[in-house]
Tab-separated table of C-alpha atoms in Angstrom:
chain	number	residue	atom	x	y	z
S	21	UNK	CA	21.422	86.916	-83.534
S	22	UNK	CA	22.504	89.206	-81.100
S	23	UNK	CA	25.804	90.600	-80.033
S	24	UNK	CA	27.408	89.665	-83.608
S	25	UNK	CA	31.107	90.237	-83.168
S	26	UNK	CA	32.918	92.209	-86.926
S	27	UNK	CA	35.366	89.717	-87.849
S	28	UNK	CA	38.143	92.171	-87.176
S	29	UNK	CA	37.132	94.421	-84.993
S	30	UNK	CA	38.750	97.897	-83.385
S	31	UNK	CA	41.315	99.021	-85.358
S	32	UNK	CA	43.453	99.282	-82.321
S	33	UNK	CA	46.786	97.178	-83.036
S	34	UNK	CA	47.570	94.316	-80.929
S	35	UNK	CA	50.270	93.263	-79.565
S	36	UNK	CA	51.935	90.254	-81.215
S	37	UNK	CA	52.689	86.630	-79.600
S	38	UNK	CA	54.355	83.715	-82.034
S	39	UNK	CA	52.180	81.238	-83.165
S	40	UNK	CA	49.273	83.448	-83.117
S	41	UNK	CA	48.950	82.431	-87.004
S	42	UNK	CA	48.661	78.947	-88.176
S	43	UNK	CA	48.613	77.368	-91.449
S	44	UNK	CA	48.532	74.350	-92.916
S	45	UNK	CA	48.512	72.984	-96.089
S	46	UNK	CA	51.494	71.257	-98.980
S	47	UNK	CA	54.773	72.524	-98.814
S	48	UNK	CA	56.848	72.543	-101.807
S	49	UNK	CA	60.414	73.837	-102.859
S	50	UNK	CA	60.333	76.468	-105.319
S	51	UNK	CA	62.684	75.614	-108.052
S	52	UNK	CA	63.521	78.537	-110.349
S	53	UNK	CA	65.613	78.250	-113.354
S	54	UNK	CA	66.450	80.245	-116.456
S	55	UNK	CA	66.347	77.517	-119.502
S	56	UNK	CA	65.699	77.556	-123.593
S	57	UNK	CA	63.139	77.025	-125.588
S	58	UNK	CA	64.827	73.027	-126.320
S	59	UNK	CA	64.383	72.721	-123.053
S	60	UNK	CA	60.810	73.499	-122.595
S	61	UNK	CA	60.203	70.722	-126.013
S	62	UNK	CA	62.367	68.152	-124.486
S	63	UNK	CA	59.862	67.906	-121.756
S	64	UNK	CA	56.268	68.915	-123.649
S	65	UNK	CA	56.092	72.221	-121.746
S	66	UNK	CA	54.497	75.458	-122.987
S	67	UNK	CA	55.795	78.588	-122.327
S	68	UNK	CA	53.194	80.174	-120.189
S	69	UNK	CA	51.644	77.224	-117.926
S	70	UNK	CA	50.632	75.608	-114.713
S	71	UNK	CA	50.614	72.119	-114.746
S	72	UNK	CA	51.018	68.988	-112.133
S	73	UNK	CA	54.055	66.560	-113.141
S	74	UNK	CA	53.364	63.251	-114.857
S	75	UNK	CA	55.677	60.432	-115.596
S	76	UNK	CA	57.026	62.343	-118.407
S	77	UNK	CA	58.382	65.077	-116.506
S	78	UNK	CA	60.289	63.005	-113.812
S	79	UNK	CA	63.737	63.679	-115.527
S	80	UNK	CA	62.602	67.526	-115.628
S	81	UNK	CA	63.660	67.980	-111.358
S	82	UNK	CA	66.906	66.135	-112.001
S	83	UNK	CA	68.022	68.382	-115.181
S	84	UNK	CA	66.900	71.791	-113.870
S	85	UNK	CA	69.173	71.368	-110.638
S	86	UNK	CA	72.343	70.969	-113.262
S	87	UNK	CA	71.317	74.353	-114.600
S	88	UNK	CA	73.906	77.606	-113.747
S	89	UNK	CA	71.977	79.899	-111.314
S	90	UNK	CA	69.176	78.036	-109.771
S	91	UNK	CA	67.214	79.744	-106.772
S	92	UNK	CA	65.279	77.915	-104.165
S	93	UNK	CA	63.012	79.454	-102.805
S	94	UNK	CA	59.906	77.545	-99.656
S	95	UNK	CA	56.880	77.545	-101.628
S	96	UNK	CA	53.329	75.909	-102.108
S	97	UNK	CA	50.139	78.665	-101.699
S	98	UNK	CA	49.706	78.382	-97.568
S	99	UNK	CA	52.691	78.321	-96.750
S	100	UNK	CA	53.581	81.306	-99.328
S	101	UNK	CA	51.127	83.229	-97.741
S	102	UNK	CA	51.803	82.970	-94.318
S	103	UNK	CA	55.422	83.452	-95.155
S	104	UNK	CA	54.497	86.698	-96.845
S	105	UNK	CA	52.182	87.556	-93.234
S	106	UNK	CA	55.603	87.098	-91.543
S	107	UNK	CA	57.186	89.413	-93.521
S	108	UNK	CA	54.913	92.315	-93.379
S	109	UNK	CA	55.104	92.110	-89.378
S	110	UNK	CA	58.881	91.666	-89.295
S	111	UNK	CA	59.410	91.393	-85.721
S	112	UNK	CA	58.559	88.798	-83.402
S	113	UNK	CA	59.377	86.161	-85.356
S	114	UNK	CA	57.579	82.731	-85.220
S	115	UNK	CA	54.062	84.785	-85.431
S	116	UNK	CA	53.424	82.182	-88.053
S	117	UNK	CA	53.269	78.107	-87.639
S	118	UNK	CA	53.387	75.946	-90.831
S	119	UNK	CA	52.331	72.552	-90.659
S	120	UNK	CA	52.801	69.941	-93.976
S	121	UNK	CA	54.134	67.547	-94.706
S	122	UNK	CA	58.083	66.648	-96.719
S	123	UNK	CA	60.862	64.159	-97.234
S	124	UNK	CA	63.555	63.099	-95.452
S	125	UNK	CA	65.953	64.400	-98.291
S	126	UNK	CA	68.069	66.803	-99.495
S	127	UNK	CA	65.688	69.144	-100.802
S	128	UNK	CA	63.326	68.634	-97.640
S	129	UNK	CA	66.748	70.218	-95.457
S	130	UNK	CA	66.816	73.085	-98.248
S	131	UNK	CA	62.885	73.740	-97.267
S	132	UNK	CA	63.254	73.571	-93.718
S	133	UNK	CA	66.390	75.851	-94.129
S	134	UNK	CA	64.135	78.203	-95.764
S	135	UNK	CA	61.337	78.752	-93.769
S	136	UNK	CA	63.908	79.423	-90.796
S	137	UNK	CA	65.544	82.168	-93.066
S	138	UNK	CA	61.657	83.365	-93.590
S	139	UNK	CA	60.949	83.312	-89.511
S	140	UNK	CA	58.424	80.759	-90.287
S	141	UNK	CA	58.104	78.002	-87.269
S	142	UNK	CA	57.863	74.935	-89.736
S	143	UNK	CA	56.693	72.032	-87.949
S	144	UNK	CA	56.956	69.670	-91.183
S	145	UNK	CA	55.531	65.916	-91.048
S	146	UNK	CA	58.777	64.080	-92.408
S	147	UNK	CA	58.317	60.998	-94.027
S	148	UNK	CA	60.542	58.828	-96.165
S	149	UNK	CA	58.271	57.249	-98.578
S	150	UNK	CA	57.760	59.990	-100.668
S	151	UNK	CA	60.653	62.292	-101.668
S	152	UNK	CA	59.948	66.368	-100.646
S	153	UNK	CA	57.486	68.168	-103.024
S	154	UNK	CA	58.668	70.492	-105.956
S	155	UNK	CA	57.959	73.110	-108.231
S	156	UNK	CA	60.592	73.436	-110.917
S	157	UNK	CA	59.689	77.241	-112.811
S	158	UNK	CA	61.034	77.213	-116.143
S	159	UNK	CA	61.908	80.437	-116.977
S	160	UNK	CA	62.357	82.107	-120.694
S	161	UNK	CA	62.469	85.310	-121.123
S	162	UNK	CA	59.474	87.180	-119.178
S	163	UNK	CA	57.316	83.682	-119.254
S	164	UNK	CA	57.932	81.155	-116.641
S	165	UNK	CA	56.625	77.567	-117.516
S	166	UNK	CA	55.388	75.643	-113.814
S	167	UNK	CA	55.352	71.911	-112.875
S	168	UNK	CA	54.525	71.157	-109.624
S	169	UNK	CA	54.912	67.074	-108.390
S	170	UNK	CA	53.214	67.571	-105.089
S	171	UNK	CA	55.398	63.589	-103.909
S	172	UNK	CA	55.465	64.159	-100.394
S	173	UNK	CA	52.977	67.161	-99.622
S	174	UNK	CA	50.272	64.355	-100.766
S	175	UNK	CA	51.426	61.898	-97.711
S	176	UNK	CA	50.091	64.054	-94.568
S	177	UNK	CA	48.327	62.061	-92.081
S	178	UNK	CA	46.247	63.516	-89.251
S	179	UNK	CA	47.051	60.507	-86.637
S	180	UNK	CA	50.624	60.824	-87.177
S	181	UNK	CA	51.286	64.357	-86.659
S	182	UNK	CA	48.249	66.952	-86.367
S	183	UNK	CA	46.840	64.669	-83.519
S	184	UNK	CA	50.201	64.901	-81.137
S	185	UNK	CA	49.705	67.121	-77.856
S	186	UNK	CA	53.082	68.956	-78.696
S	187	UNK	CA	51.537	69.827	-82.331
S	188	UNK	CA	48.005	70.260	-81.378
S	189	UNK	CA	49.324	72.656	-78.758
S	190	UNK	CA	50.215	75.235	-81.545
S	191	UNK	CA	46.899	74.664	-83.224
S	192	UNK	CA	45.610	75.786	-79.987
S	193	UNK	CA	47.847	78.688	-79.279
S	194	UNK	CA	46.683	79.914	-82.518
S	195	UNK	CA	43.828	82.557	-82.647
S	196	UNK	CA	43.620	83.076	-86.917
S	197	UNK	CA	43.848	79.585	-89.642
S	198	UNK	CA	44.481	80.188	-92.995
S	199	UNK	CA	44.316	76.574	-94.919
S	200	UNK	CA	44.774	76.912	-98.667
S	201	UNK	CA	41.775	74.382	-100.711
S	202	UNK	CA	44.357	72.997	-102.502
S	203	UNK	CA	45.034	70.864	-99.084
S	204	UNK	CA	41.260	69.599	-99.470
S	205	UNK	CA	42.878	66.917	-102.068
S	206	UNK	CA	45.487	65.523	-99.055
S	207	UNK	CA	43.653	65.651	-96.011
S	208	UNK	CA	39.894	67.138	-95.392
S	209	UNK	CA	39.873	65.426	-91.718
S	210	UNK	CA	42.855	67.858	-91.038
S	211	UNK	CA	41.005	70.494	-91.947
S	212	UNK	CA	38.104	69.658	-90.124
S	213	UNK	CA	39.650	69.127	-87.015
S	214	UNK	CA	41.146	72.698	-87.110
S	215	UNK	CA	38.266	74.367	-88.774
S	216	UNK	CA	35.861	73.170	-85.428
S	217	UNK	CA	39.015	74.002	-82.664
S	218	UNK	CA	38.325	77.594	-84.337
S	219	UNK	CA	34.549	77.749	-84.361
S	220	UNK	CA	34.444	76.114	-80.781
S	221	UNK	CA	35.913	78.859	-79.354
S	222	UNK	CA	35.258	81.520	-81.560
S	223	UNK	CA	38.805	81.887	-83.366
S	224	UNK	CA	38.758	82.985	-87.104
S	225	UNK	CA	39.171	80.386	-89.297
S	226	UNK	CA	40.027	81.347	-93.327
S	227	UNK	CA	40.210	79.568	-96.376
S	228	UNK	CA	40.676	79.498	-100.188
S	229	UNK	CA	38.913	78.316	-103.291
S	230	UNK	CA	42.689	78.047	-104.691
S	231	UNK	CA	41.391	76.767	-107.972
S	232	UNK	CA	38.736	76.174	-110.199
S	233	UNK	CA	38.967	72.417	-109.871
S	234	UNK	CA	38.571	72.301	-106.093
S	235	UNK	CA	34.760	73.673	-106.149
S	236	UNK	CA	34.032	70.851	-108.953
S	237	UNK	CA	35.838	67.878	-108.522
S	238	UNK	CA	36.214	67.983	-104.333
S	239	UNK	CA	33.044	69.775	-103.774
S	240	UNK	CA	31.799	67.619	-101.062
S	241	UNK	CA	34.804	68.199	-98.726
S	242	UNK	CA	34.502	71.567	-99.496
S	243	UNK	CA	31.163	71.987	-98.364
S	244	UNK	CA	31.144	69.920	-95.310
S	245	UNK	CA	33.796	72.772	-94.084
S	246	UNK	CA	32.232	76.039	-95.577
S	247	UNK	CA	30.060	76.150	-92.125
S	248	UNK	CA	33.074	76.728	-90.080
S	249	UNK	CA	34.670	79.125	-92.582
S	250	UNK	CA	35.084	82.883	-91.523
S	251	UNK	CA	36.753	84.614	-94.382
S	252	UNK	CA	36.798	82.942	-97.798
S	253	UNK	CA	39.013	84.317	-100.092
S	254	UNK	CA	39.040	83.033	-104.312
S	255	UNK	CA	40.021	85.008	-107.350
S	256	UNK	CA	37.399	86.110	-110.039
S	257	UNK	CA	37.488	82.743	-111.775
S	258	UNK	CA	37.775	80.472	-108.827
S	259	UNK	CA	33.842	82.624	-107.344
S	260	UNK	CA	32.733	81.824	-110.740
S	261	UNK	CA	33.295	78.055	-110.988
S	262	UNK	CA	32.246	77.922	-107.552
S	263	UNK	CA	28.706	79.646	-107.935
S	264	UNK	CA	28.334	77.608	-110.627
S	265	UNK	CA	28.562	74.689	-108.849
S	266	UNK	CA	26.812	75.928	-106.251
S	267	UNK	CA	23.756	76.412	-108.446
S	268	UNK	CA	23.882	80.452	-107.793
S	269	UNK	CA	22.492	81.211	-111.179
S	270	UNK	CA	24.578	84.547	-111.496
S	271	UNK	CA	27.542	85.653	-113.139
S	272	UNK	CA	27.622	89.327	-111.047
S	273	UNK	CA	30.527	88.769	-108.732
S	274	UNK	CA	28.840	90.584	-105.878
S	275	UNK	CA	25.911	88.922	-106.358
S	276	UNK	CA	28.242	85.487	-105.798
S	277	UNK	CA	30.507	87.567	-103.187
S	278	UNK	CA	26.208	87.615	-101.123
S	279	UNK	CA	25.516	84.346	-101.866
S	280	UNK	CA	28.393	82.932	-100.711
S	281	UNK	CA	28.160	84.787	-97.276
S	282	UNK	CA	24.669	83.907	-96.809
S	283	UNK	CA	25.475	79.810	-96.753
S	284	UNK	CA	24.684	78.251	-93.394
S	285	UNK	CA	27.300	79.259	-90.737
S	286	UNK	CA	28.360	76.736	-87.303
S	287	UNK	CA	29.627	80.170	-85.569
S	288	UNK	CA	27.178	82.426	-85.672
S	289	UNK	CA	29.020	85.080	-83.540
S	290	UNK	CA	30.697	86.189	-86.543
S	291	UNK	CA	29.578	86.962	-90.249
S	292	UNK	CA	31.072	85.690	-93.143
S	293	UNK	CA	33.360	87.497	-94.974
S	294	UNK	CA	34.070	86.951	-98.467
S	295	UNK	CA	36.953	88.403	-100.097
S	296	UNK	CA	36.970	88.351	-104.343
S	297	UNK	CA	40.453	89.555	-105.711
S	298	UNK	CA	39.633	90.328	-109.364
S	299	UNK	CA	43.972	91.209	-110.877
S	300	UNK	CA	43.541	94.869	-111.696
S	301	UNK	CA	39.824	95.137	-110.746
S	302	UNK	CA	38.709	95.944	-107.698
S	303	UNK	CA	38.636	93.528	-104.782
S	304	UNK	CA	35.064	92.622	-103.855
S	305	UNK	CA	34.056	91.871	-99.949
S	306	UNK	CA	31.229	91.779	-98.595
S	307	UNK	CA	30.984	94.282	-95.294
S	308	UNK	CA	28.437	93.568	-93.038
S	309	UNK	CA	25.203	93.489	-95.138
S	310	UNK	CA	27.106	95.199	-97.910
S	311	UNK	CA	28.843	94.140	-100.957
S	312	UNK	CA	31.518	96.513	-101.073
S	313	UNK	CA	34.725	97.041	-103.894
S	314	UNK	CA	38.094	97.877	-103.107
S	315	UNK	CA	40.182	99.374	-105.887
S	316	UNK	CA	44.274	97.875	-105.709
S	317	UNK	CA	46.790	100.257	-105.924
S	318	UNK	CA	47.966	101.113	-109.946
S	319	UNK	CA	50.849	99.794	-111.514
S	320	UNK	CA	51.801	100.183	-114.689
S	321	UNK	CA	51.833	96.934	-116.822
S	322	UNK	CA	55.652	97.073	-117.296
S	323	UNK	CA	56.260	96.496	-113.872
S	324	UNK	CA	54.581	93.378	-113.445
S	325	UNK	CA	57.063	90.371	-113.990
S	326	UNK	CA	55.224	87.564	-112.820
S	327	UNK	CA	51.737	88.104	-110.864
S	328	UNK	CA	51.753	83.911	-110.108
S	329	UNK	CA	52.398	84.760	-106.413
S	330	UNK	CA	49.438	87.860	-106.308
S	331	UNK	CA	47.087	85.657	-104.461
S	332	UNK	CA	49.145	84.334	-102.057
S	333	UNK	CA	51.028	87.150	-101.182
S	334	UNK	CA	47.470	89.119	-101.033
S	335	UNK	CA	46.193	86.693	-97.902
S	336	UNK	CA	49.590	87.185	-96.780
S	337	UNK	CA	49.089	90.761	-96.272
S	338	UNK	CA	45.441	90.505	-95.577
S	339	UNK	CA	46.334	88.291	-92.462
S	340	UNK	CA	48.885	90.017	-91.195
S	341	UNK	CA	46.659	93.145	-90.341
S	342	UNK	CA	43.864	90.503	-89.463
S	343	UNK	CA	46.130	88.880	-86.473
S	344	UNK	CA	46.421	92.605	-85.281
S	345	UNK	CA	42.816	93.139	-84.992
S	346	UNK	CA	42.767	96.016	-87.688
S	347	UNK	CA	39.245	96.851	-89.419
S	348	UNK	CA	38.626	94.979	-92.901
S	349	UNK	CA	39.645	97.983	-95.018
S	350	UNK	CA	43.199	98.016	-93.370
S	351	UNK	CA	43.203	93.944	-94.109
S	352	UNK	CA	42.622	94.571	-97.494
S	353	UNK	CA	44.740	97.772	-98.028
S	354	UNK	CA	47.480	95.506	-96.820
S	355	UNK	CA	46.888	92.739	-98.850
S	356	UNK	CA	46.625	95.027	-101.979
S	357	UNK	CA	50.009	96.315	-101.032
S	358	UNK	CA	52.064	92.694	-100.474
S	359	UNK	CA	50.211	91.801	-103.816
S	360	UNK	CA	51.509	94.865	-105.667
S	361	UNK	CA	55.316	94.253	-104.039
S	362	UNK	CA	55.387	90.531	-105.477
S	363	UNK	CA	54.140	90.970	-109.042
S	364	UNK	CA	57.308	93.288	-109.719
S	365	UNK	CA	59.595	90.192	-109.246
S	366	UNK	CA	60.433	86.585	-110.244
S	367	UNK	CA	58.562	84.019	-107.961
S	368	UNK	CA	56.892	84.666	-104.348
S	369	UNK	CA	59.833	86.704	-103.367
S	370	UNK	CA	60.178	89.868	-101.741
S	371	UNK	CA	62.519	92.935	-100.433
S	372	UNK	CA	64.540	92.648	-96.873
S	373	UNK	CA	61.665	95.081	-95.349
S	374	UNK	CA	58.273	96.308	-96.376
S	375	UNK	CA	57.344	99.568	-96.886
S	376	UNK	CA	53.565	99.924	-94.885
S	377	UNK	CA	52.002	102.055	-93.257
């Protein structure tokens, strides 16, 4: 294989067009609330959790609204992250597009209100069938308590938006994808159909593991886009669950960080890159032929308020030096750095400006 382009190549920074990012994936409306502990029994909650909303918790959205100081904030992992990308770049705005889909409801105005205050271009799927997806976090003390009820995100169809010339058109003014796996459970032909634009003409397409369940229970979606994937990002726990369904036989994350590299590739212009964030260990990515660790940047543990958002927000960063051509070690310096901004506060929030360089 000759002529193998780096994934991100000179280091030289480019110069920035909007819509040069695109993401896709379930957009939900961050609900934040403080509440008690009768609260949290009244609905079966634990302190401490992550958990999708049953029947139970309907009444849960309605109450948490009625609360004194509730903060909305867009949410949902893709659309986090490329939020957080937007941020870090600052100026133009629009670098990022955000396809998904909502409701034709009060909370889906909130959401699209939101992603213009983020400089976002939101091009939501609006439906009325399902009302806009949520994710109410229940807040005591320094433990926040989240139930997501994913309603509309769920109803995305490919025919009825993805496939129109004025959409497609921003898939194809696009030269990085970032799809979260989560979206693997709403619409894998979606995926597909961006994942090939990319490898067809030599783009860089990205994706995430997102969760331990993805790699068992929607392997075979998973797999049938690996080929096309360019950078794979996961989490320590997500690599494991996914070697082990992979039949790896090892435990050694840079073993898993190889093997996962090495699976059969459509675009073979460009090596995989795989990209293991490990919370206060170092990050793992493989360089090249290498395995290679990255330490983060120290905090001290009674800064961190809430590291729910550290994923997200580490993509976020890692693409935003990515869509200006910078060299893998300034992707993941600057994904280690939007990571290390959002931990110190409530939610996937951040400061008016970053402080990079």
């Amino acid at each position: 294989m000759c002529n193998k382009e780096t994934i991100t190549s000179t280091g030289r920074k480019t110069a920035l067009s909007e819509n040069i990012l695109f993401g896709m994936g379930n957009p939900l409306l961050d609900i934040s609330a403080v509440v008690d502990k009768d609260f949290l029994d009244k609905f079966g909650l634990k302190p401490n959790d992550q958990i999708l909303a049953e029947d139970k918790h309907k009444a849960l959205f309605a109450e948490i609204v009625q609360r004194n100081k509730v903060e909305y904030h867009a949410g949902g992992s893709t659309q986090n992250s490329v939020k957080i990308a937007q941020w870090m770049i600052q100026k133009p705005h629009k670098v990022a597009t955000f396809f998904g889909c909502i409701g034709t409801d009060r909370f889906g105005e909130i959401l699209k209100k939101k992603a213009e205050e983020a400089h976002v271009d939101a091009r939501y799927y609006e439906q009325n069938e399902e009302p806009t997806g949520t994710c109410a976090a229940c807040i005591t003390g320094d433990n926040r308590s989240l139930v997501a009820n994913l309603a509309a995100a769920n109803c995305y169809k490919k025919e009825k938006h993805l496939d129109l010339d004025s959409n497609w058109e921003l898939v194809e003014k696009a030269k990085v994808y970032y799809i979260a796996g989560f979206f693997l459970t709403v619409s894998p032909e979606s995926i597909l159909k961006v994942a090939k634009h990319a490898s067809d003409n030599n783009k860089i397409f990205c994706m995430n593991l997102s969760a331990p369940f993805i790699s068992q229970f929607f392997k075979e979606p998973l797999m049938k886009v690996m080929p096309y994937v360019d950078i794979l990002f996961g989490n320590e726990t997500e690599a494991a669950t996914f070697a082990k369904e992979q039949g790896f036989e090892t435990d050694d994350i840079a073993e898993i960080a190889k093997k996962t590299q090495n699976l059969p590739k459509e675009n073979t212009r460009r090596q995989r890159v795989v990209v293991f964030t490990q919370g206060k260990d170092d990050t793992v990515a493989t360089v090249d032929d290498q395995v290679t660790m990255f330490p983060v940047v120290d905090i001290d543990q009674n800064d961190i308020v809430d590291t729910n958002g550290a994923g997200d927000s580490f993509v976020g960063g890692f693409l935003s030096a990515l869509i200006q051509d910078q060299p893998l070690e300034e992707c993941i310096r600057a994904g280690h750095y939007a990571a290390n901004v959002i931990i110190r506060r409530v939610g996937c929030t951040f400061p008016e400006k970053p402080n990079f360089h």
